[in-house]
PDB file of C-alpha atoms in Angstrom:
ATOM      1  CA  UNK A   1       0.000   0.000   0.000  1.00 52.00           C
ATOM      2  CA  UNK A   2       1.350   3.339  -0.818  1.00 52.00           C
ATOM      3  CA  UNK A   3       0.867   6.644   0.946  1.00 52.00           C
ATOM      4  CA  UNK A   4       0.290   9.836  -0.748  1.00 59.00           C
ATOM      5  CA  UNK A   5       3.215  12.343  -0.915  1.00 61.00           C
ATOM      6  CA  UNK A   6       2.054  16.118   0.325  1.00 68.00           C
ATOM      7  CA  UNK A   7       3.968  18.797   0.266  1.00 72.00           C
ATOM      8  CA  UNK A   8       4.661  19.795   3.950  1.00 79.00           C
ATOM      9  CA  UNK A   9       2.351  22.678   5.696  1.00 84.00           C
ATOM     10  CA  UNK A  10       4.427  25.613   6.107  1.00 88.00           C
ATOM     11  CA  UNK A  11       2.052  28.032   7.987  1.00 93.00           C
ATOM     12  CA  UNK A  12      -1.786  27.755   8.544  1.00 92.00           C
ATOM     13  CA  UNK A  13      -2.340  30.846   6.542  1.00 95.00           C
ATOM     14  CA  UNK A  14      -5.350  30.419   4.329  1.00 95.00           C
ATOM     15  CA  UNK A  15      -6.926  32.401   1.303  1.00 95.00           C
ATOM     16  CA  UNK A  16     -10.920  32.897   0.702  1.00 97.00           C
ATOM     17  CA  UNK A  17     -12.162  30.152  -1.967  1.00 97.00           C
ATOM     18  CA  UNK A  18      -8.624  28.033  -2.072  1.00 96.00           C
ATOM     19  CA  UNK A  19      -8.626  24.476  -3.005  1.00 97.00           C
ATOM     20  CA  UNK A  20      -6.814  22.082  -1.589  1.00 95.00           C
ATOM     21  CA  UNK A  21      -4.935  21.348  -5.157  1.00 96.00           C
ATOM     22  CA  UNK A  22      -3.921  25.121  -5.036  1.00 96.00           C
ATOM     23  CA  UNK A  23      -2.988  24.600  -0.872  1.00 95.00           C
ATOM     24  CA  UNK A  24      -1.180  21.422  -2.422  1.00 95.00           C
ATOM     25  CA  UNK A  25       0.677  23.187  -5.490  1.00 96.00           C
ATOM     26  CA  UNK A  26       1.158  26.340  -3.179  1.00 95.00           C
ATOM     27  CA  UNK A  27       3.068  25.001  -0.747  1.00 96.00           C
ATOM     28  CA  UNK A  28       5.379  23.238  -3.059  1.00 96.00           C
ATOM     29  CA  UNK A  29       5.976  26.000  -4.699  1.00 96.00           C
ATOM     30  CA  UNK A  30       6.516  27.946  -1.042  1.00 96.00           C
ATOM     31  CA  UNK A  31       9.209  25.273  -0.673  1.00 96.00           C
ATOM     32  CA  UNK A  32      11.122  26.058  -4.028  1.00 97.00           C
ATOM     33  CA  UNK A  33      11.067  29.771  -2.519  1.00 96.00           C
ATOM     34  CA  UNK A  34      12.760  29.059   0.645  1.00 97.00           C
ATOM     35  CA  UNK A  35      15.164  27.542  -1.074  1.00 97.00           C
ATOM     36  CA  UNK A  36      15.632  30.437  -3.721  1.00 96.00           C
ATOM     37  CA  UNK A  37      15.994  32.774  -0.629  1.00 96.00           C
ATOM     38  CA  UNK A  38      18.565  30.896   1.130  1.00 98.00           C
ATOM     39  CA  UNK A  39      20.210  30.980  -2.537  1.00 97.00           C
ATOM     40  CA  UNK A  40      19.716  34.491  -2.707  1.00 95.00           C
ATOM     41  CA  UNK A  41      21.481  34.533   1.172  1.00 97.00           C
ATOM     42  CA  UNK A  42      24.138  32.694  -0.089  1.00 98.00           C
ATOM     43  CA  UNK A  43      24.754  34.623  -3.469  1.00 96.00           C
ATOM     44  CA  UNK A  44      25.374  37.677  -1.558  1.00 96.00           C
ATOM     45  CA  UNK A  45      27.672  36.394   0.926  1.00 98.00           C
ATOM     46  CA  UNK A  46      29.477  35.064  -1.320  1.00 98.00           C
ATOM     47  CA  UNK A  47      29.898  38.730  -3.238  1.00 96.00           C
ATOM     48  CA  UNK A  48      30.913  40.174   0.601  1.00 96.00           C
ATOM     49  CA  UNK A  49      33.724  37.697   0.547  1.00 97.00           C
ATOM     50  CA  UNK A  50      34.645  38.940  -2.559  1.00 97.00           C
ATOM     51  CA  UNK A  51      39.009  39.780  -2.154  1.00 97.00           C
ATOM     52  CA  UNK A  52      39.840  43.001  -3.738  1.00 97.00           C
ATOM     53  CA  UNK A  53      39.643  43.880  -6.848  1.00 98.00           C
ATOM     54  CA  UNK A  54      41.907  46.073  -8.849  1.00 98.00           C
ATOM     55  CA  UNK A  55      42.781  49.090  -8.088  1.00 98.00           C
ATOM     56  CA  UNK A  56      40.963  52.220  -9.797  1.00 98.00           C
ATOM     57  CA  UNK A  57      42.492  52.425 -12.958  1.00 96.00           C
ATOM     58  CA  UNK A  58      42.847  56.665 -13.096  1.00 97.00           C
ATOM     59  CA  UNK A  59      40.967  58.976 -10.752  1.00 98.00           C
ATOM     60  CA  UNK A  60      38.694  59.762 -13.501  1.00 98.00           C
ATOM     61  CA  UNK A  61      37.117  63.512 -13.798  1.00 98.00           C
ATOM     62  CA  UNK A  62      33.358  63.850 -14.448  1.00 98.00           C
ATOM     63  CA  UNK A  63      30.430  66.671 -15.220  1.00 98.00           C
ATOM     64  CA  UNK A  64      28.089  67.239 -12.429  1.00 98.00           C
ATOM     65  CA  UNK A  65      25.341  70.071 -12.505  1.00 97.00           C
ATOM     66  CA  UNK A  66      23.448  71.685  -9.864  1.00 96.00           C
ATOM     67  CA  UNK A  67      20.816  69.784  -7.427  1.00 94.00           C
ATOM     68  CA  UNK A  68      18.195  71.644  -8.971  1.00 94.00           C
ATOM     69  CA  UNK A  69      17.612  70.077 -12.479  1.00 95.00           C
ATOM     70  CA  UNK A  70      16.255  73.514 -14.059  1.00 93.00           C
ATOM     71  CA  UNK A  71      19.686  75.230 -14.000  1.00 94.00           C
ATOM     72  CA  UNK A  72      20.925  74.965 -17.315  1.00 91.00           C
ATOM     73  CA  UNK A  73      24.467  76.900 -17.045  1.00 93.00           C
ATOM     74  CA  UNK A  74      26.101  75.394 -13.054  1.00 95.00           C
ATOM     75  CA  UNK A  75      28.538  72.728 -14.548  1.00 96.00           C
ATOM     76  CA  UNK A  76      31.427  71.136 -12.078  1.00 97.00           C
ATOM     77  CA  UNK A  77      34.018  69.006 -12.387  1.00 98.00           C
ATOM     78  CA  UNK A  78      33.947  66.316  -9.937  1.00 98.00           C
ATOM     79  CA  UNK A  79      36.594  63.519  -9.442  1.00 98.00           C
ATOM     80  CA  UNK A  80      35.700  59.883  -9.057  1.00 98.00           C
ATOM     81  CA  UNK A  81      37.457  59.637  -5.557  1.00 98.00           C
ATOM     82  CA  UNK A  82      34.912  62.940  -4.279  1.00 97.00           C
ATOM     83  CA  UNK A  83      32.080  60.909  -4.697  1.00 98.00           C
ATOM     84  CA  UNK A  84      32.961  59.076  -1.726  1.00 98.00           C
ATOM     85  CA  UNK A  85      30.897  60.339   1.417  1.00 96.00           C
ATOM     86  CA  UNK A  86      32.365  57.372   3.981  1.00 93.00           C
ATOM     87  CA  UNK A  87      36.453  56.956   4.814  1.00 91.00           C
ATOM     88  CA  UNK A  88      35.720  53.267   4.334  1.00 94.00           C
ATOM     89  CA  UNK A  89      32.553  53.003   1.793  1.00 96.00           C
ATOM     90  CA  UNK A  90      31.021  51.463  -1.364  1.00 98.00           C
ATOM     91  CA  UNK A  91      30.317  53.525  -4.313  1.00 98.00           C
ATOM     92  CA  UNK A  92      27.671  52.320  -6.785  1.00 98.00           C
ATOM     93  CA  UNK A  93      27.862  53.887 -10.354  1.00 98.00           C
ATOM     94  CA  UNK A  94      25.405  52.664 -13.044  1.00 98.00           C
ATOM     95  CA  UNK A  95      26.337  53.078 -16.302  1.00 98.00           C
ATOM     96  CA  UNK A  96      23.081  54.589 -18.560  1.00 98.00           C
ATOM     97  CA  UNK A  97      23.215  53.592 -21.742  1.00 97.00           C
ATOM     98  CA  UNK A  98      22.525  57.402 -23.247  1.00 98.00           C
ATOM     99  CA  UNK A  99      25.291  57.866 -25.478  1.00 97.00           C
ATOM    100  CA  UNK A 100      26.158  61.207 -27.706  1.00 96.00           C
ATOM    101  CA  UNK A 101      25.052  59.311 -31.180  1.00 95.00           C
ATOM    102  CA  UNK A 102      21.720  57.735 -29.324  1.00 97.00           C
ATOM    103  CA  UNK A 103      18.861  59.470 -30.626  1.00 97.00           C
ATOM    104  CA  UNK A 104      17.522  58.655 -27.110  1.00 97.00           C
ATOM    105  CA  UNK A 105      18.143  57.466 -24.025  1.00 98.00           C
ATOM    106  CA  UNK A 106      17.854  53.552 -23.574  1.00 97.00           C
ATOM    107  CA  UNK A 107      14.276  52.490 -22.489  1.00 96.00           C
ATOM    108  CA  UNK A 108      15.276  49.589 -20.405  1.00 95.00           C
ATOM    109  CA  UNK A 109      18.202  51.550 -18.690  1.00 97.00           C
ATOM    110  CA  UNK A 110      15.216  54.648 -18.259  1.00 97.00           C
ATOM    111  CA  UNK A 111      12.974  51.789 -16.263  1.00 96.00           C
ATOM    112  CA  UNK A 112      15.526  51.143 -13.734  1.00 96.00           C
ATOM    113  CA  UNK A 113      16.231  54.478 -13.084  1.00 97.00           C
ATOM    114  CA  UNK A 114      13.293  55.746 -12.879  1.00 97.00           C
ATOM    115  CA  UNK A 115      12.853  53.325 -10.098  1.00 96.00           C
ATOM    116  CA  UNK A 116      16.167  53.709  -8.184  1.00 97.00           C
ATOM    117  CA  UNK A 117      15.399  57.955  -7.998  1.00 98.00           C
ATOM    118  CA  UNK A 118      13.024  56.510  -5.961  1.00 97.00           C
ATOM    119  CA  UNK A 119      15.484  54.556  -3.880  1.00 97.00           C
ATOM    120  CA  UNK A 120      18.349  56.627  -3.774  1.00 97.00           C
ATOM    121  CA  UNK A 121      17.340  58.331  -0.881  1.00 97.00           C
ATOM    122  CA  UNK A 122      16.985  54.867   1.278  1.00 98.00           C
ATOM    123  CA  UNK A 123      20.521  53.989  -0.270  1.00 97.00           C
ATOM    124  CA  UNK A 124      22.237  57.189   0.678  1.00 97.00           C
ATOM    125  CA  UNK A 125      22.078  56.206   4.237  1.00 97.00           C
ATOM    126  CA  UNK A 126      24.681  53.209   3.530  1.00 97.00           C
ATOM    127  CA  UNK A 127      26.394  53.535   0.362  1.00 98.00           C
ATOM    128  CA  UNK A 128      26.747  56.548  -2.277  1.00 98.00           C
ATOM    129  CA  UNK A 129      25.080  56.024  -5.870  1.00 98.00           C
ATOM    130  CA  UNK A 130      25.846  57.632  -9.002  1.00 98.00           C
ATOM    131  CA  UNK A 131      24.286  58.033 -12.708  1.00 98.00           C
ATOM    132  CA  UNK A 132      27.138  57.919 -15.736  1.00 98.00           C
ATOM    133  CA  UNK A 133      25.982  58.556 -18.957  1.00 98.00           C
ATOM    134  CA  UNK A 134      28.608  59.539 -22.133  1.00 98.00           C
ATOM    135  CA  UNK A 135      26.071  61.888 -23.500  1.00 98.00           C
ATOM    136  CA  UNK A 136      26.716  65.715 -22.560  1.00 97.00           C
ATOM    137  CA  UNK A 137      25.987  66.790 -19.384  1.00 98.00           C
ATOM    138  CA  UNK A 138      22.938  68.996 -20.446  1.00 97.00           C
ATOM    139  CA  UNK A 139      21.599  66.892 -22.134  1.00 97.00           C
ATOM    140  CA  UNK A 140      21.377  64.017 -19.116  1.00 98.00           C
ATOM    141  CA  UNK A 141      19.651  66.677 -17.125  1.00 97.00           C
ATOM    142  CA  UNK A 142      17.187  67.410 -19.632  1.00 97.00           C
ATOM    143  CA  UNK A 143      16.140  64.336 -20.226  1.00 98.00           C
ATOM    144  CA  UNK A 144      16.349  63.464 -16.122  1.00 98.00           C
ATOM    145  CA  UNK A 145      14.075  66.776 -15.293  1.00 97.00           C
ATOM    146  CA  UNK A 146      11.445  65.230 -18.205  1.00 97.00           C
ATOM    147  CA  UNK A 147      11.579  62.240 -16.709  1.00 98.00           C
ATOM    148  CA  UNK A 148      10.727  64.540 -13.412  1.00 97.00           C
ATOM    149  CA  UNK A 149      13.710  62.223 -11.435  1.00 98.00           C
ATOM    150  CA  UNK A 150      14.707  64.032  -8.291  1.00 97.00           C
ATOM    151  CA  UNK A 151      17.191  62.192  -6.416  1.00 97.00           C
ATOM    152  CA  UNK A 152      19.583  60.799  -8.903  1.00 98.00           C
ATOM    153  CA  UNK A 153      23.493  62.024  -9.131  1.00 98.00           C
ATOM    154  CA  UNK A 154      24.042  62.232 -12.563  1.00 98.00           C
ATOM    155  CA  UNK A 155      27.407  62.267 -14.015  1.00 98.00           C
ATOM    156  CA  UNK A 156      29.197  62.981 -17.875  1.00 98.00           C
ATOM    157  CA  UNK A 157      31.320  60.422 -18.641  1.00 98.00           C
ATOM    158  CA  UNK A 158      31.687  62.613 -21.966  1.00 97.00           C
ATOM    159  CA  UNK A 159      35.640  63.904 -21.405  1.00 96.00           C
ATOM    160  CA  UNK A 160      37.111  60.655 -20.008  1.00 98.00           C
ATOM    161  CA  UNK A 161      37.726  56.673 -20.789  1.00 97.00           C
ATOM    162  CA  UNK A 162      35.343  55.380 -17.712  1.00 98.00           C
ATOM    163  CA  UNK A 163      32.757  53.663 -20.261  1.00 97.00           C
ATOM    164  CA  UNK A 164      35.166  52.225 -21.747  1.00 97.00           C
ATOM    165  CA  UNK A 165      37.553  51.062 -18.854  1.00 98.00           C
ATOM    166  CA  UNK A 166      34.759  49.454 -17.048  1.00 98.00           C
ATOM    167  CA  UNK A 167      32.723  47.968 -19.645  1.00 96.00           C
ATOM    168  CA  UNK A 168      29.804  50.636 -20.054  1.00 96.00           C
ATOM    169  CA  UNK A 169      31.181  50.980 -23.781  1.00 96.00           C
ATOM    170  CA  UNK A 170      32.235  48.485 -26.174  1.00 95.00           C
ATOM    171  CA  UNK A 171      35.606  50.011 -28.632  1.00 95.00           C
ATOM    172  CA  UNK A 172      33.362  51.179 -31.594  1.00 95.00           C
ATOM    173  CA  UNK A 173      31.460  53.323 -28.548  1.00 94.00           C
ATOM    174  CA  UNK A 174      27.739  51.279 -28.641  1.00 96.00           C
ATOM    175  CA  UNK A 175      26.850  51.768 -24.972  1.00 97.00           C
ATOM    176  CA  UNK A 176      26.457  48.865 -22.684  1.00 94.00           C
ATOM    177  CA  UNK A 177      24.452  49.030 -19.166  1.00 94.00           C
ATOM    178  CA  UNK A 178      26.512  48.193 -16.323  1.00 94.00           C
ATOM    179  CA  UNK A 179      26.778  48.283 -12.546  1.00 97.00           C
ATOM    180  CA  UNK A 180      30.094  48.576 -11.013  1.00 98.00           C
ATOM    181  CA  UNK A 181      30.648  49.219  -7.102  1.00 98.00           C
ATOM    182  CA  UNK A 182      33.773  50.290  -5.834  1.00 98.00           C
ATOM    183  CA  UNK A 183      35.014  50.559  -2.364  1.00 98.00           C
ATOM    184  CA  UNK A 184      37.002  52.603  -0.484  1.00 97.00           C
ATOM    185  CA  UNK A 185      40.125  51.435   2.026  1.00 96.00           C
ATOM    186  CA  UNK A 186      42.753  52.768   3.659  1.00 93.00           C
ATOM    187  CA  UNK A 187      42.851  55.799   1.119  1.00 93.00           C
ATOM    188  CA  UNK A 188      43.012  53.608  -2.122  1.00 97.00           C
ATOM    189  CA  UNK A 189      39.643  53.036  -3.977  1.00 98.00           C
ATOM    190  CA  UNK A 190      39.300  49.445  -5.477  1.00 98.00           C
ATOM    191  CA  UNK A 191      37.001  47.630  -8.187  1.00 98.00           C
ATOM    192  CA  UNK A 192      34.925  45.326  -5.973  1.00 98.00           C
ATOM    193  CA  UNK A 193      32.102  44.274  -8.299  1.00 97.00           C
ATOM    194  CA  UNK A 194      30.493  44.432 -11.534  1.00 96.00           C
ATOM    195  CA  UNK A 195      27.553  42.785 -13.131  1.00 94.00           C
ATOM    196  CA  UNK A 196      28.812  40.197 -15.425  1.00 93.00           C
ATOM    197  CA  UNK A 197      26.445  38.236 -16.150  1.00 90.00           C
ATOM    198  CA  UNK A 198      25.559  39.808 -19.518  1.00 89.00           C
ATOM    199  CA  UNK A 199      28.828  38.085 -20.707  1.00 90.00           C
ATOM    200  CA  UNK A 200      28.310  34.130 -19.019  1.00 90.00           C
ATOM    201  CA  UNK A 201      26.425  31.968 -21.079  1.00 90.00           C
ATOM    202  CA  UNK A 202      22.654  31.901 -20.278  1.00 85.00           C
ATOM    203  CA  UNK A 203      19.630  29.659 -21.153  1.00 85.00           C
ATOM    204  CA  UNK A 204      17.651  30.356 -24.623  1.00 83.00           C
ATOM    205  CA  UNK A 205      15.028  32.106 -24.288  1.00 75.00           C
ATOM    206  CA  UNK A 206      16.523  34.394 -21.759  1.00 78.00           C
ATOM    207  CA  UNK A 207      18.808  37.591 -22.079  1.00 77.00           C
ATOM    208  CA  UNK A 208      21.732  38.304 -19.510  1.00 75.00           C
ATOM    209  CA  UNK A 209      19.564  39.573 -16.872  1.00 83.00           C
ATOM    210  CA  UNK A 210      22.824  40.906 -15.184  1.00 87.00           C
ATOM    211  CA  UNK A 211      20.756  44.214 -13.660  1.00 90.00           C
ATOM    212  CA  UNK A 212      17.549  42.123 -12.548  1.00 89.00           C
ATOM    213  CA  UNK A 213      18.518  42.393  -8.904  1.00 90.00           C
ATOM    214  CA  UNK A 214      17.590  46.180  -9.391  1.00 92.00           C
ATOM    215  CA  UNK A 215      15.144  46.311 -11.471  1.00 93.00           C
ATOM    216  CA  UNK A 216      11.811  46.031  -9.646  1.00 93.00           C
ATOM    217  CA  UNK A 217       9.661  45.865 -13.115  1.00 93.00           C
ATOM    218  CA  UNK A 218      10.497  42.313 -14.133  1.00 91.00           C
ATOM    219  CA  UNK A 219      10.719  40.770 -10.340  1.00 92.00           C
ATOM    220  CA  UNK A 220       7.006  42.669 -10.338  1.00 94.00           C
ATOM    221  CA  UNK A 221       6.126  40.206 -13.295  1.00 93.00           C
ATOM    222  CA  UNK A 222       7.469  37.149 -11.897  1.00 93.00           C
ATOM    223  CA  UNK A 223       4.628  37.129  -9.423  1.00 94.00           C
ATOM    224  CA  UNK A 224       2.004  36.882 -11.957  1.00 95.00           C
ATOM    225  CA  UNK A 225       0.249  33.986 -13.997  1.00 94.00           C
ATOM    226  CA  UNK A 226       1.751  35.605 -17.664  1.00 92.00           C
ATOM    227  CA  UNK A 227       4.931  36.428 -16.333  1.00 91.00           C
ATOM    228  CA  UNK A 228       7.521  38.164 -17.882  1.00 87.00           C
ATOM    229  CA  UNK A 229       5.985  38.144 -21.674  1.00 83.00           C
ATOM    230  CA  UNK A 230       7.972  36.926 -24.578  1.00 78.00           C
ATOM    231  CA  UNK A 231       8.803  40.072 -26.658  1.00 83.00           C
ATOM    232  CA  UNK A 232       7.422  42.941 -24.052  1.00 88.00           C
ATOM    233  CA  UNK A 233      10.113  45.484 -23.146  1.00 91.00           C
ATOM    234  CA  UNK A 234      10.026  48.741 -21.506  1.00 94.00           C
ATOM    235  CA  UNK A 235       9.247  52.023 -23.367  1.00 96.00           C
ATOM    236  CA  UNK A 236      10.020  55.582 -22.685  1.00 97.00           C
ATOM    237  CA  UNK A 237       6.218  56.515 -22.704  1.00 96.00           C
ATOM    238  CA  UNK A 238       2.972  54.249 -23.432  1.00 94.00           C
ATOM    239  CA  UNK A 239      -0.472  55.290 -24.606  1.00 93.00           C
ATOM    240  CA  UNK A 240      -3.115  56.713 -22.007  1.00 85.00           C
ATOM    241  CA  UNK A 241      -5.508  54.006 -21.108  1.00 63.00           C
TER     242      UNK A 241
END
């Protein structure tokens, strides 16, 4: 005589008008998500652990404009090293694929910014975040106040090799989104991270999905019956509806 296999009950949490086929499939499924967090756990602490990188390969000087988005004429020169608020931080810099010959900005890069001006605030408590785009400066800011971002440090890249140096550019100058953190110790500033996942071999079907950490939109998806779509991407507006 054999005994039905159930998935084990994780809580006693129950929904109005569940089955017990959904209860069933739910809770296996609830199972497959522990495990993906302890992954996730895992993941990370294995980045932490991380030794070293390089060190920065030139203290490279950038175009920064005023906090307030309307002033078209404040433009600074700010080094890669100043951006540094903490002795002994991390320094976040996204690389926004919104080049000088782009007729405009990338729509997937645009999506996850538009959601980390949200966030930068939050993140400003532990870490410093930047913006680097190769396009000129006042034309970043033009297309940030459209955008109506608020909270973003945005940074030309337009006078110097950082694109290219840390993979944000590839040598004919097509732009390439990239995250790259780099910490600070001791006084020397060091490569500590970057997403590479766009370059590893992944399944077919899929793209690199080497930002999807920090991109809210698709993780949004992933919670719903259709999913991610096949060919849906992001735009930079959509019809009212």
């Amino acid at each position: 005589m054999t005994t039905k296999q159930t998935s084990p009950s994780f809580h006693n949490v129950r929904f109005p008008g569940e089955s017990a086929n959904y209860r069933e499939a739910r809770n296996r499924l609830l199972e497959a998500e522990i495990a993906l967090r302890r992954q996730i756990e895992s993941v990370a602490a294995l980045r932490r652990q991380l030794p070293l990188g390089g060190l920065l390969a030139q203290d490279y000087e950038f175009e920064e404009g005023a906090t307030d988005l309307t002033d078209t004429k404040t433009v600074q020169r700010v080094r890669l090293s100043d951006l540094f608020s903490r002795q002994n931080g991390s320094l976040a810099v996204y690389s926004f694929m919104y080049g000088p010959q782009m007729a405009a900005a990338c729509p997937s890069c645009t999506s996850i910014l538009d959601s980390l001006d949200g966030t930068a605030p939050h993140a400003r408590q532990r870490m410093d975040l930047v913006v680097v785009a190769k396009s000129p400066l006042m034309r970043i800011r033009t297309f940030a106040r459209e955008r109506g971002w608020r909270h973003l440090r945005l940074l030309s890249s337009a006078t110097n090799s950082y694109n290219h140096d840390y993979h944000g550019e590839t040598e004919t100058g097509a732009q390439i989104p990239a995250l790259n953190v780099f910490t600070r110790r001791s006084g020397n500033i060091y490569h500590a991270y970057s997403t590479e996942l766009l370059y590893a071999p992944f399944d077919p079907g899929q793209d690199g999905r080497h930002v999807d950490m920090i991109w809210p939109l698709w993780n949004l998806f992933d919670f719903t019956p259709d999913g991610r779509g096949i060919d849906w991407h992001p735009k930079l507006s959509y019809p009212r509806g």
